[in-house]
Amino acid sequence: MLEVRDLHVRYATPTGIVAAVRGVSLTVGAEKVGIVGESGSGKSTIGRAVLGLVRPPGTVQAARLAFDGLDLLAADATTLRRIRGARISMVLQDPKYSLNPVQRVGRQIEETVRVHERVGGREARRRALEMLEAVRIRDPERVYRLFPHEVSGGMGQRVMIAMMLVTGPELLIADEPTSALDVTVQKQILTILDELVTSRGMGLLLISHDLELVATFCDRVLVMYAGRLVEECTAAALHRAQHPYTRGLLACLPRIRGPHRRLATLTRDPDWLGCPTP
Amino acid sequence: MIEVTGLDVTFSDGRTSFHAVRQVSFRVAEGGCFGLVGESGSGKSTVLRAIGGLIERWMGEIRLAGRPVGPRRSRAERKLVQMVFQDPYGSLHPRHTVDRILSEPCTIHGLADVDRRVEAMLTAVGLPRSFRFRYPHQLSGGQRQRVAIARALILEPPIVLLDEPTSALDVSVQAEILNLLGDLRRDRGLTCLFVSHNLAVVAHMCERVAIMTEGRIVEEIDSAALGTGAVRDPYSRELLRSSEGYLAELADGLAR
């Protein structure tokens, strides 16, 4: 569905060119793919590049960046607008900053439908309510009328997901969708995403810093370090990961079950910067 | 070292009021590390702020080093307790150098030998001395949190309150900071109160853990018991399950 080959994203800064993503290749089908890495590893930039959201001075270069056979790099602004939000959607980390603070949440979901499809007001409203129900909001009529500051973090994130899925996209890019939420709410949101992926045959690209979450939720895991993919494996095989960086990340996590000895810390090998992408 | 009995905190703005902490009691022995876990809004940070003297009105009793303290603290009482906050980006003054950030508490408390203290403290938290005249924006998140820890410890308080000190950091940096806190605690015989939403972090750092929800402590257990899953309260059980990744069975596989 999504095909990325040899993607480079560079930013020109006063002190020189910063390469945020350096030669990343990946494909996403109807599956859950996780990208993990530390802050600054370039994982969010990949999501932005796919949607054409890298702004100047940033530049995107790739041997191929295609969605469903369509070349995203060659596409003009109108074509991209038709794809963004309708066929590929993106959920961001914090609902507090991603929702319009002065518009009722139901209206915001409706707007997504009306921008992408020719539907009337009543139909848009019905679709918005239906979607709120699909993300397990108990009283959709009430929530529909609320403003973003009146909903909790977990509810806000569900509203965001509803907004992104109301057009029935084929691919969802979720950038740290649950990092701002409590663990029990996090689980609910993931369950909703999981069901939607399964029932709609949607592709999901989950960007996260949480290794354990990605390993237990996704089908495949891609590990990023300094703008490169250093490892790719099935989620179930993550604990047998080969790359010293992945092993280091796993080793420095504290465990509930102990033993509570000194935690391993990561020693960064300069060789990792140049290692070939698998 | 810390004794809290029947702590009650209510926030009100005249019309509405919110009962944030309800009848919370616990004690921490000298040199111990006690963890408070719970979700956002459970009141765990409020308990910490009341002990730290950052909340103006509360009811109940708080005793530090054997003496009862009130919401308003004398200078000597303030020297007993210092705090490290969650966000290393927000808790350091952006226009003050590391040197000024660390010297200020010494000046306020009239300590002699400020120069030597600052240098010794930087070394203790594992920062090179050349960092002394840098500004916070010239430091990474982990380095900033080291400065925040240095600022808390420079007055040599017997009690340190830690409010989610590693939640904003990458796991690799988190491991470094947790190791640093463990070393400092052992070397200086600190008594710690550690607030976090991450059960694994609390189980790693603390001997005893209290689980809070809706302002109450629902269960207090040894962290070893947390590891074996021997919790009684239904909320604790749910929290424990949720913190083990999306599928608990797979997370078990990872831990092995």
Coordinates of N, CA, C and O in Angstrom, one line a residue, chain A residues 175-275:
Chain A
D175 N 1.2 9.1 15.3 CA 2.5 9.5 15.9 C 2.3 9.7 17.4 O 1.7 10.6 17.8
E176 N 2.8 8.7 18.1 CA 2.7 8.7 19.6 C 1.3 8.9 20.0 O 1.0 9.9 20.8
P177 N 0.3 8.1 19.5 CA -1.1 8.4 19.8 C -1.5 8.3 21.3 O -2.5 8.8 21.7
T178 N -0.7 7.6 22.0 CA -1.1 7.3 23.4 C -0.1 7.8 24.5 O -0.3 7.5 25.6
S179 N 0.9 8.5 24.0 CA 2.0 8.9 25.0 C 1.6 9.8 26.0 O 2.1 9.9 27.1
A180 N 0.5 10.6 25.7 CA 0.1 11.6 26.7 C -1.0 11.1 27.6 O -1.6 11.8 28.4
L181 N -1.3 9.8 27.5 CA -2.4 9.2 28.2 C -2.0 8.2 29.3 O -0.9 7.7 29.3
D182 N -2.9 8.1 30.3 CA -2.7 7.1 31.3 C -2.7 5.7 30.8 O -3.3 5.4 29.8
V183 N -2.0 4.7 31.5 CA -1.9 3.4 30.9 C -3.2 2.7 30.6 O -3.3 2.0 29.6
T184 N -4.2 2.9 31.5 CA -5.4 2.1 31.3 C -6.2 2.7 30.1 O -6.8 2.0 29.3
V185 N -6.1 4.0 29.9 CA -6.7 4.7 28.8 C -6.0 4.3 27.5 O -6.6 4.0 26.5
Q186 N -4.7 4.3 27.6 CA -3.8 3.9 26.5 C -4.3 2.5 25.9 O -4.4 2.3 24.7
K187 N -4.6 1.6 26.8 CA -5.0 0.3 26.4 C -6.3 0.3 25.6 O -6.5 -0.4 24.6
Q188 N -7.2 1.1 26.1 CA -8.5 1.3 25.4 C -8.3 1.8 24.0 O -8.9 1.3 23.0
I189 N -7.5 2.9 23.9 CA -7.3 3.5 22.6 C -6.7 2.4 21.6 O -7.1 2.3 20.4
L190 N -5.7 1.7 22.1 CA -5.0 0.7 21.2 C -6.0 -0.4 20.8 O -6.0 -0.9 19.7
T191 N -6.9 -0.8 21.7 CA -7.9 -1.8 21.4 C -8.8 -1.3 20.3 O -9.1 -2.0 19.3
I192 N -9.2 0.0 20.3 CA -10.0 0.6 19.3 C -9.3 0.6 18.0 O -9.8 0.1 16.9
L193 N -8.0 1.0 18.0 CA -7.2 1.0 16.7 C -7.1 -0.4 16.2 O -7.2 -0.6 15.0
D194 N -6.8 -1.4 17.0 CA -6.6 -2.7 16.6 C -7.9 -3.3 15.9 O -7.8 -3.8 14.8
E195 N -9.0 -3.0 16.5 CA -10.3 -3.4 15.9 C -10.5 -2.8 14.6 O -11.0 -3.5 13.6
L196 N -10.2 -1.5 14.4 CA -10.4 -0.8 13.2 C -9.5 -1.3 12.1 O -9.9 -1.5 10.9
V197 N -8.3 -1.6 12.5 CA -7.3 -2.2 11.5 C -7.9 -3.5 11.0 O -7.9 -3.8 9.8
T198 N -8.3 -4.4 11.9 CA -8.8 -5.7 11.5 C -10.1 -5.6 10.7 O -10.2 -6.2 9.7
S199 N -11.1 -4.8 11.2 CA -12.4 -4.8 10.6 C -12.4 -4.1 9.2 O -13.1 -4.4 8.3
R200 N -11.5 -3.1 9.1 CA -11.5 -2.3 7.8 C -10.4 -2.7 6.9 O -10.3 -2.1 5.8
G201 N -9.5 -3.5 7.3 CA -8.4 -3.9 6.5 C -7.4 -2.7 6.2 O -6.9 -2.5 5.2
M202 N -7.3 -1.9 7.3 CA -6.6 -0.6 7.2 C -5.1 -0.9 7.5 O -4.8 -1.9 8.2
G203 N -4.2 -0.1 7.0 CA -2.8 -0.2 7.3 C -2.5 0.8 8.4 O -3.1 1.9 8.5
L204 N -1.6 0.4 9.4 CA -1.3 1.4 10.5 C 0.2 1.5 10.6 O 0.9 0.5 10.7
L205 N 0.6 2.7 10.6 CA 2.0 3.0 10.9 C 2.1 3.7 12.3 O 1.7 4.8 12.4
L206 N 2.6 3.0 13.3 CA 2.6 3.5 14.6 C 4.0 3.9 15.0 O 4.9 3.2 15.0
I207 N 4.1 5.3 15.3 CA 5.4 5.8 15.6 C 5.4 6.0 17.1 O 4.5 6.6 17.7
S208 N 6.4 5.4 17.8 CA 6.4 5.5 19.2 C 7.8 5.4 19.8 O 8.7 4.8 19.1
H209 N 8.0 5.8 21.0 CA 9.3 5.6 21.6 C 9.2 4.4 22.6 O 10.2 4.0 23.2
D210 N 8.0 3.9 22.7 CA 7.8 2.8 23.7 C 7.9 1.5 23.1 O 7.1 0.9 22.4
L211 N 9.1 0.9 23.3 CA 9.5 -0.4 22.7 C 8.5 -1.5 23.1 O 8.1 -2.3 22.3
E212 N 8.2 -1.5 24.4 CA 7.3 -2.6 24.8 C 6.0 -2.6 24.2 O 5.4 -3.6 23.8
L213 N 5.4 -1.4 24.1 CA 4.1 -1.2 23.5 C 4.1 -1.6 22.1 O 3.3 -2.4 21.6
V214 N 5.1 -1.2 21.3 CA 5.2 -1.5 19.9 C 5.3 -3.0 19.7 O 4.7 -3.7 18.9
A215 N 6.2 -3.6 20.6 CA 6.5 -5.0 20.4 C 5.2 -5.9 20.7 O 5.1 -6.9 20.1
T216 N 4.4 -5.4 21.6 CA 3.2 -6.2 21.9 C 2.0 -5.9 21.1 O 1.0 -6.6 21.1
F217 N 2.0 -4.7 20.4 CA 0.8 -4.3 19.7 C 1.0 -4.5 18.2 O 0.0 -4.9 17.5
C218 N 2.2 -4.3 17.6 CA 2.3 -4.3 16.1 C 2.7 -5.7 15.6 O 3.0 -6.6 16.4
D219 N 2.6 -5.8 14.3 CA 3.0 -7.1 13.6 C 4.5 -7.0 13.4 O 5.2 -8.0 13.5
R220 N 5.0 -5.9 12.9 CA 6.4 -5.7 12.5 C 6.9 -4.5 13.2 O 6.2 -3.5 13.5
V221 N 8.2 -4.5 13.5 CA 8.8 -3.4 14.2 C 10.1 -2.9 13.4 O 10.9 -3.7 13.0
L222 N 10.2 -1.6 13.2 CA 11.3 -1.0 12.6 C 12.0 -0.2 13.6 O 11.4 0.6 14.3
V223 N 13.3 -0.4 13.8 CA 14.0 0.4 14.8 C 14.9 1.5 14.2 O 15.7 1.1 13.3
M224 N 14.7 2.7 14.6 CA 15.5 3.8 14.0 C 16.6 4.3 14.9 O 16.4 4.4 16.1
Y225 N 17.7 4.7 14.3 CA 18.8 5.3 15.1 C 19.4 6.4 14.2 O 19.9 6.0 13.1
A226 N 19.4 7.6 14.6 CA 20.1 8.7 13.9 C 19.7 8.8 12.4 O 20.5 8.8 11.5
G227 N 18.4 8.6 12.2 CA 17.9 8.8 10.8 C 18.0 7.6 9.9 O 17.6 7.6 8.7
R228 N 18.4 6.5 10.5 CA 18.5 5.2 9.7 C 17.7 4.1 10.3 O 17.5 4.1 11.6
L229 N 17.3 3.2 9.5 CA 16.7 1.9 10.1 C 17.8 1.0 10.4 O 18.6 0.7 9.6
V230 N 18.0 0.7 11.7 CA 19.1 -0.2 12.0 C 18.6 -1.7 12.2 O 19.4 -2.6 12.1
E231 N 17.3 -1.9 12.3 CA 16.8 -3.2 12.5 C 15.4 -3.3 12.1 O 14.6 -2.4 12.3
E232 N 15.0 -4.4 11.5 CA 13.6 -4.7 11.2 C 13.3 -6.1 11.6 O 14.1 -7.1 11.3
C233 N 12.3 -6.4 12.4 CA 12.0 -7.7 12.7 C 10.5 -7.9 13.0 O 9.8 -6.9 13.2
T234 N 10.0 -9.1 13.1 CA 8.6 -9.3 13.6 C 8.6 -8.9 15.0 O 9.5 -9.1 15.8
A235 N 7.4 -8.4 15.5 CA 7.3 -7.9 16.8 C 7.6 -9.1 17.8 O 8.3 -8.8 18.8
A236 N 7.1 -10.3 17.5 CA 7.3 -11.4 18.5 C 8.8 -11.7 18.6 O 9.2 -12.3 19.6
A237 N 9.6 -11.4 17.6 CA 11.0 -11.7 17.7 C 11.9 -10.6 18.2 O 13.1 -10.7 18.2
L238 N 11.3 -9.5 18.7 CA 12.0 -8.4 19.1 C 13.0 -8.7 20.3 O 14.1 -8.2 20.3
H239 N 12.6 -9.6 21.2 CA 13.5 -9.9 22.3 C 14.7 -10.7 21.8 O 15.6 -10.9 22.6
R240 N 14.7 -11.1 20.5 CA 15.9 -11.8 20.0 C 16.6 -10.9 19.0 O 17.4 -11.3 18.2
A241 N 16.3 -9.5 19.2 CA 16.9 -8.6 18.3 C 18.4 -8.7 18.2 O 19.1 -9.0 19.2
Q242 N 19.0 -8.4 17.0 CA 20.4 -8.6 16.8 C 21.2 -7.3 17.1 O 22.3 -7.3 17.6
H243 N 20.7 -6.2 16.6 CA 21.5 -5.0 16.6 C 21.8 -4.5 18.1 O 20.9 -4.5 18.9
P244 N 23.0 -4.1 18.3 CA 23.4 -3.7 19.7 C 22.6 -2.5 20.2 O 22.3 -2.5 21.4
Y245 N 22.1 -1.7 19.3 CA 21.3 -0.5 19.7 C 19.9 -1.0 20.3 O 19.5 -0.6 21.4
T246 N 19.3 -1.9 19.5 CA 18.0 -2.5 20.0 C 18.2 -3.2 21.3 O 17.4 -3.1 22.2
R247 N 19.2 -4.0 21.3 CA 19.5 -4.8 22.5 C 19.7 -3.8 23.7 O 19.2 -4.1 24.8
G248 N 20.4 -2.8 23.5 CA 20.7 -1.8 24.5 C 19.4 -1.1 25.0 O 19.3 -1.0 26.2
L249 N 18.6 -0.8 24.1 CA 17.3 -0.2 24.5 C 16.5 -1.1 25.3 O 15.9 -0.7 26.3
L250 N 16.4 -2.4 25.0 CA 15.7 -3.3 25.7 C 16.3 -3.5 27.1 O 15.5 -3.7 28.1
A251 N 17.6 -3.5 27.2 CA 18.3 -3.8 28.4 C 18.1 -2.7 29.4 O 18.2 -2.9 30.6
C252 N 17.9 -1.4 29.0 CA 17.9 -0.3 30.0 C 16.5 -0.1 30.5 O 16.3 0.9 31.3
L253 N 15.5 -0.9 30.2 CA 14.2 -0.8 30.7 C 14.1 -1.4 32.1 O 14.6 -2.5 32.3
P254 N 13.6 -0.6 33.1 CA 13.4 -1.3 34.4 C 12.3 -2.3 34.3 O 11.4 -2.1 33.6
R255 N 12.4 -3.3 35.1 CA 11.3 -4.4 35.1 C 10.6 -4.4 36.4 O 11.2 -4.3 37.5
I256 N 9.3 -4.6 36.4 CA 8.5 -4.7 37.6 C 8.9 -5.9 38.4 O 9.1 -5.8 39.6
R257 N 9.2 -7.0 37.7 CA 9.6 -8.2 38.4 C 11.0 -8.3 38.8 O 11.5 -9.3 39.4
G258 N 11.8 -7.2 38.6 CA 13.2 -7.2 39.0 C 14.0 -8.1 38.1 O 13.5 -8.5 37.1
P259 N 15.3 -8.4 38.4 CA 16.0 -8.0 39.6 C 16.3 -6.5 39.6 O 16.6 -6.0 38.5
H260 N 16.2 -5.9 40.7 CA 16.4 -4.4 40.8 C 17.9 -4.1 41.0 O 18.2 -3.4 41.9
R261 N 18.7 -4.6 40.1 CA 20.1 -4.2 40.2 C 20.3 -2.9 39.3 O 19.3 -2.4 38.7
R262 N 21.5 -2.4 39.2 CA 21.8 -1.3 38.4 C 21.4 -1.5 37.0 O 21.6 -2.6 36.4
L263 N 20.8 -0.5 36.4 CA 20.3 -0.6 35.0 C 21.4 -0.5 34.0 O 22.4 0.2 34.2
A264 N 21.3 -1.3 33.0 CA 22.3 -1.2 31.9 C 22.1 0.2 31.2 O 21.0 0.6 31.0
T265 N 23.2 0.8 30.8 CA 23.0 2.1 30.0 C 23.6 1.8 28.7 O 24.3 0.9 28.4
L266 N 23.2 2.7 27.8 CA 23.5 2.5 26.4 C 24.8 3.2 26.0 O 25.0 4.4 26.3
T267 N 25.7 2.4 25.5 CA 27.0 3.0 25.0 C 26.8 3.1 23.5 O 26.6 2.1 22.8
R268 N 26.9 4.3 23.0 CA 26.6 4.5 21.6 C 27.9 4.3 20.8 O 28.9 5.0 21.0
D269 N 27.8 3.4 19.9 CA 29.0 3.1 19.0 C 28.9 4.0 17.8 O 27.9 4.0 17.1
P270 N 30.0 4.7 17.5 CA 30.0 5.6 16.3 C 29.7 4.8 15.0 O 29.2 5.4 14.0
D271 N 30.0 3.5 15.0 CA 29.8 2.7 13.8 C 28.3 2.6 13.4 O 28.0 2.4 12.3
W272 N 27.4 2.8 14.4 CA 26.0 2.6 14.1 C 25.5 3.7 13.2 O 24.5 3.5 12.5
L273 N 26.2 4.8 13.2 CA 25.8 5.9 12.3 C 25.9 5.5 10.8 O 25.1 6.0 10.0
G274 N 26.8 4.7 10.5 CA 27.1 4.4 9.1 C 26.6 3.0 8.7 O 26.8 2.7 7.5
C275 N 26.1 2.3 9.6 CA 25.8 0.9 9.3 C 24.7 0.8 8.2 O 23.9 1.6 8.1

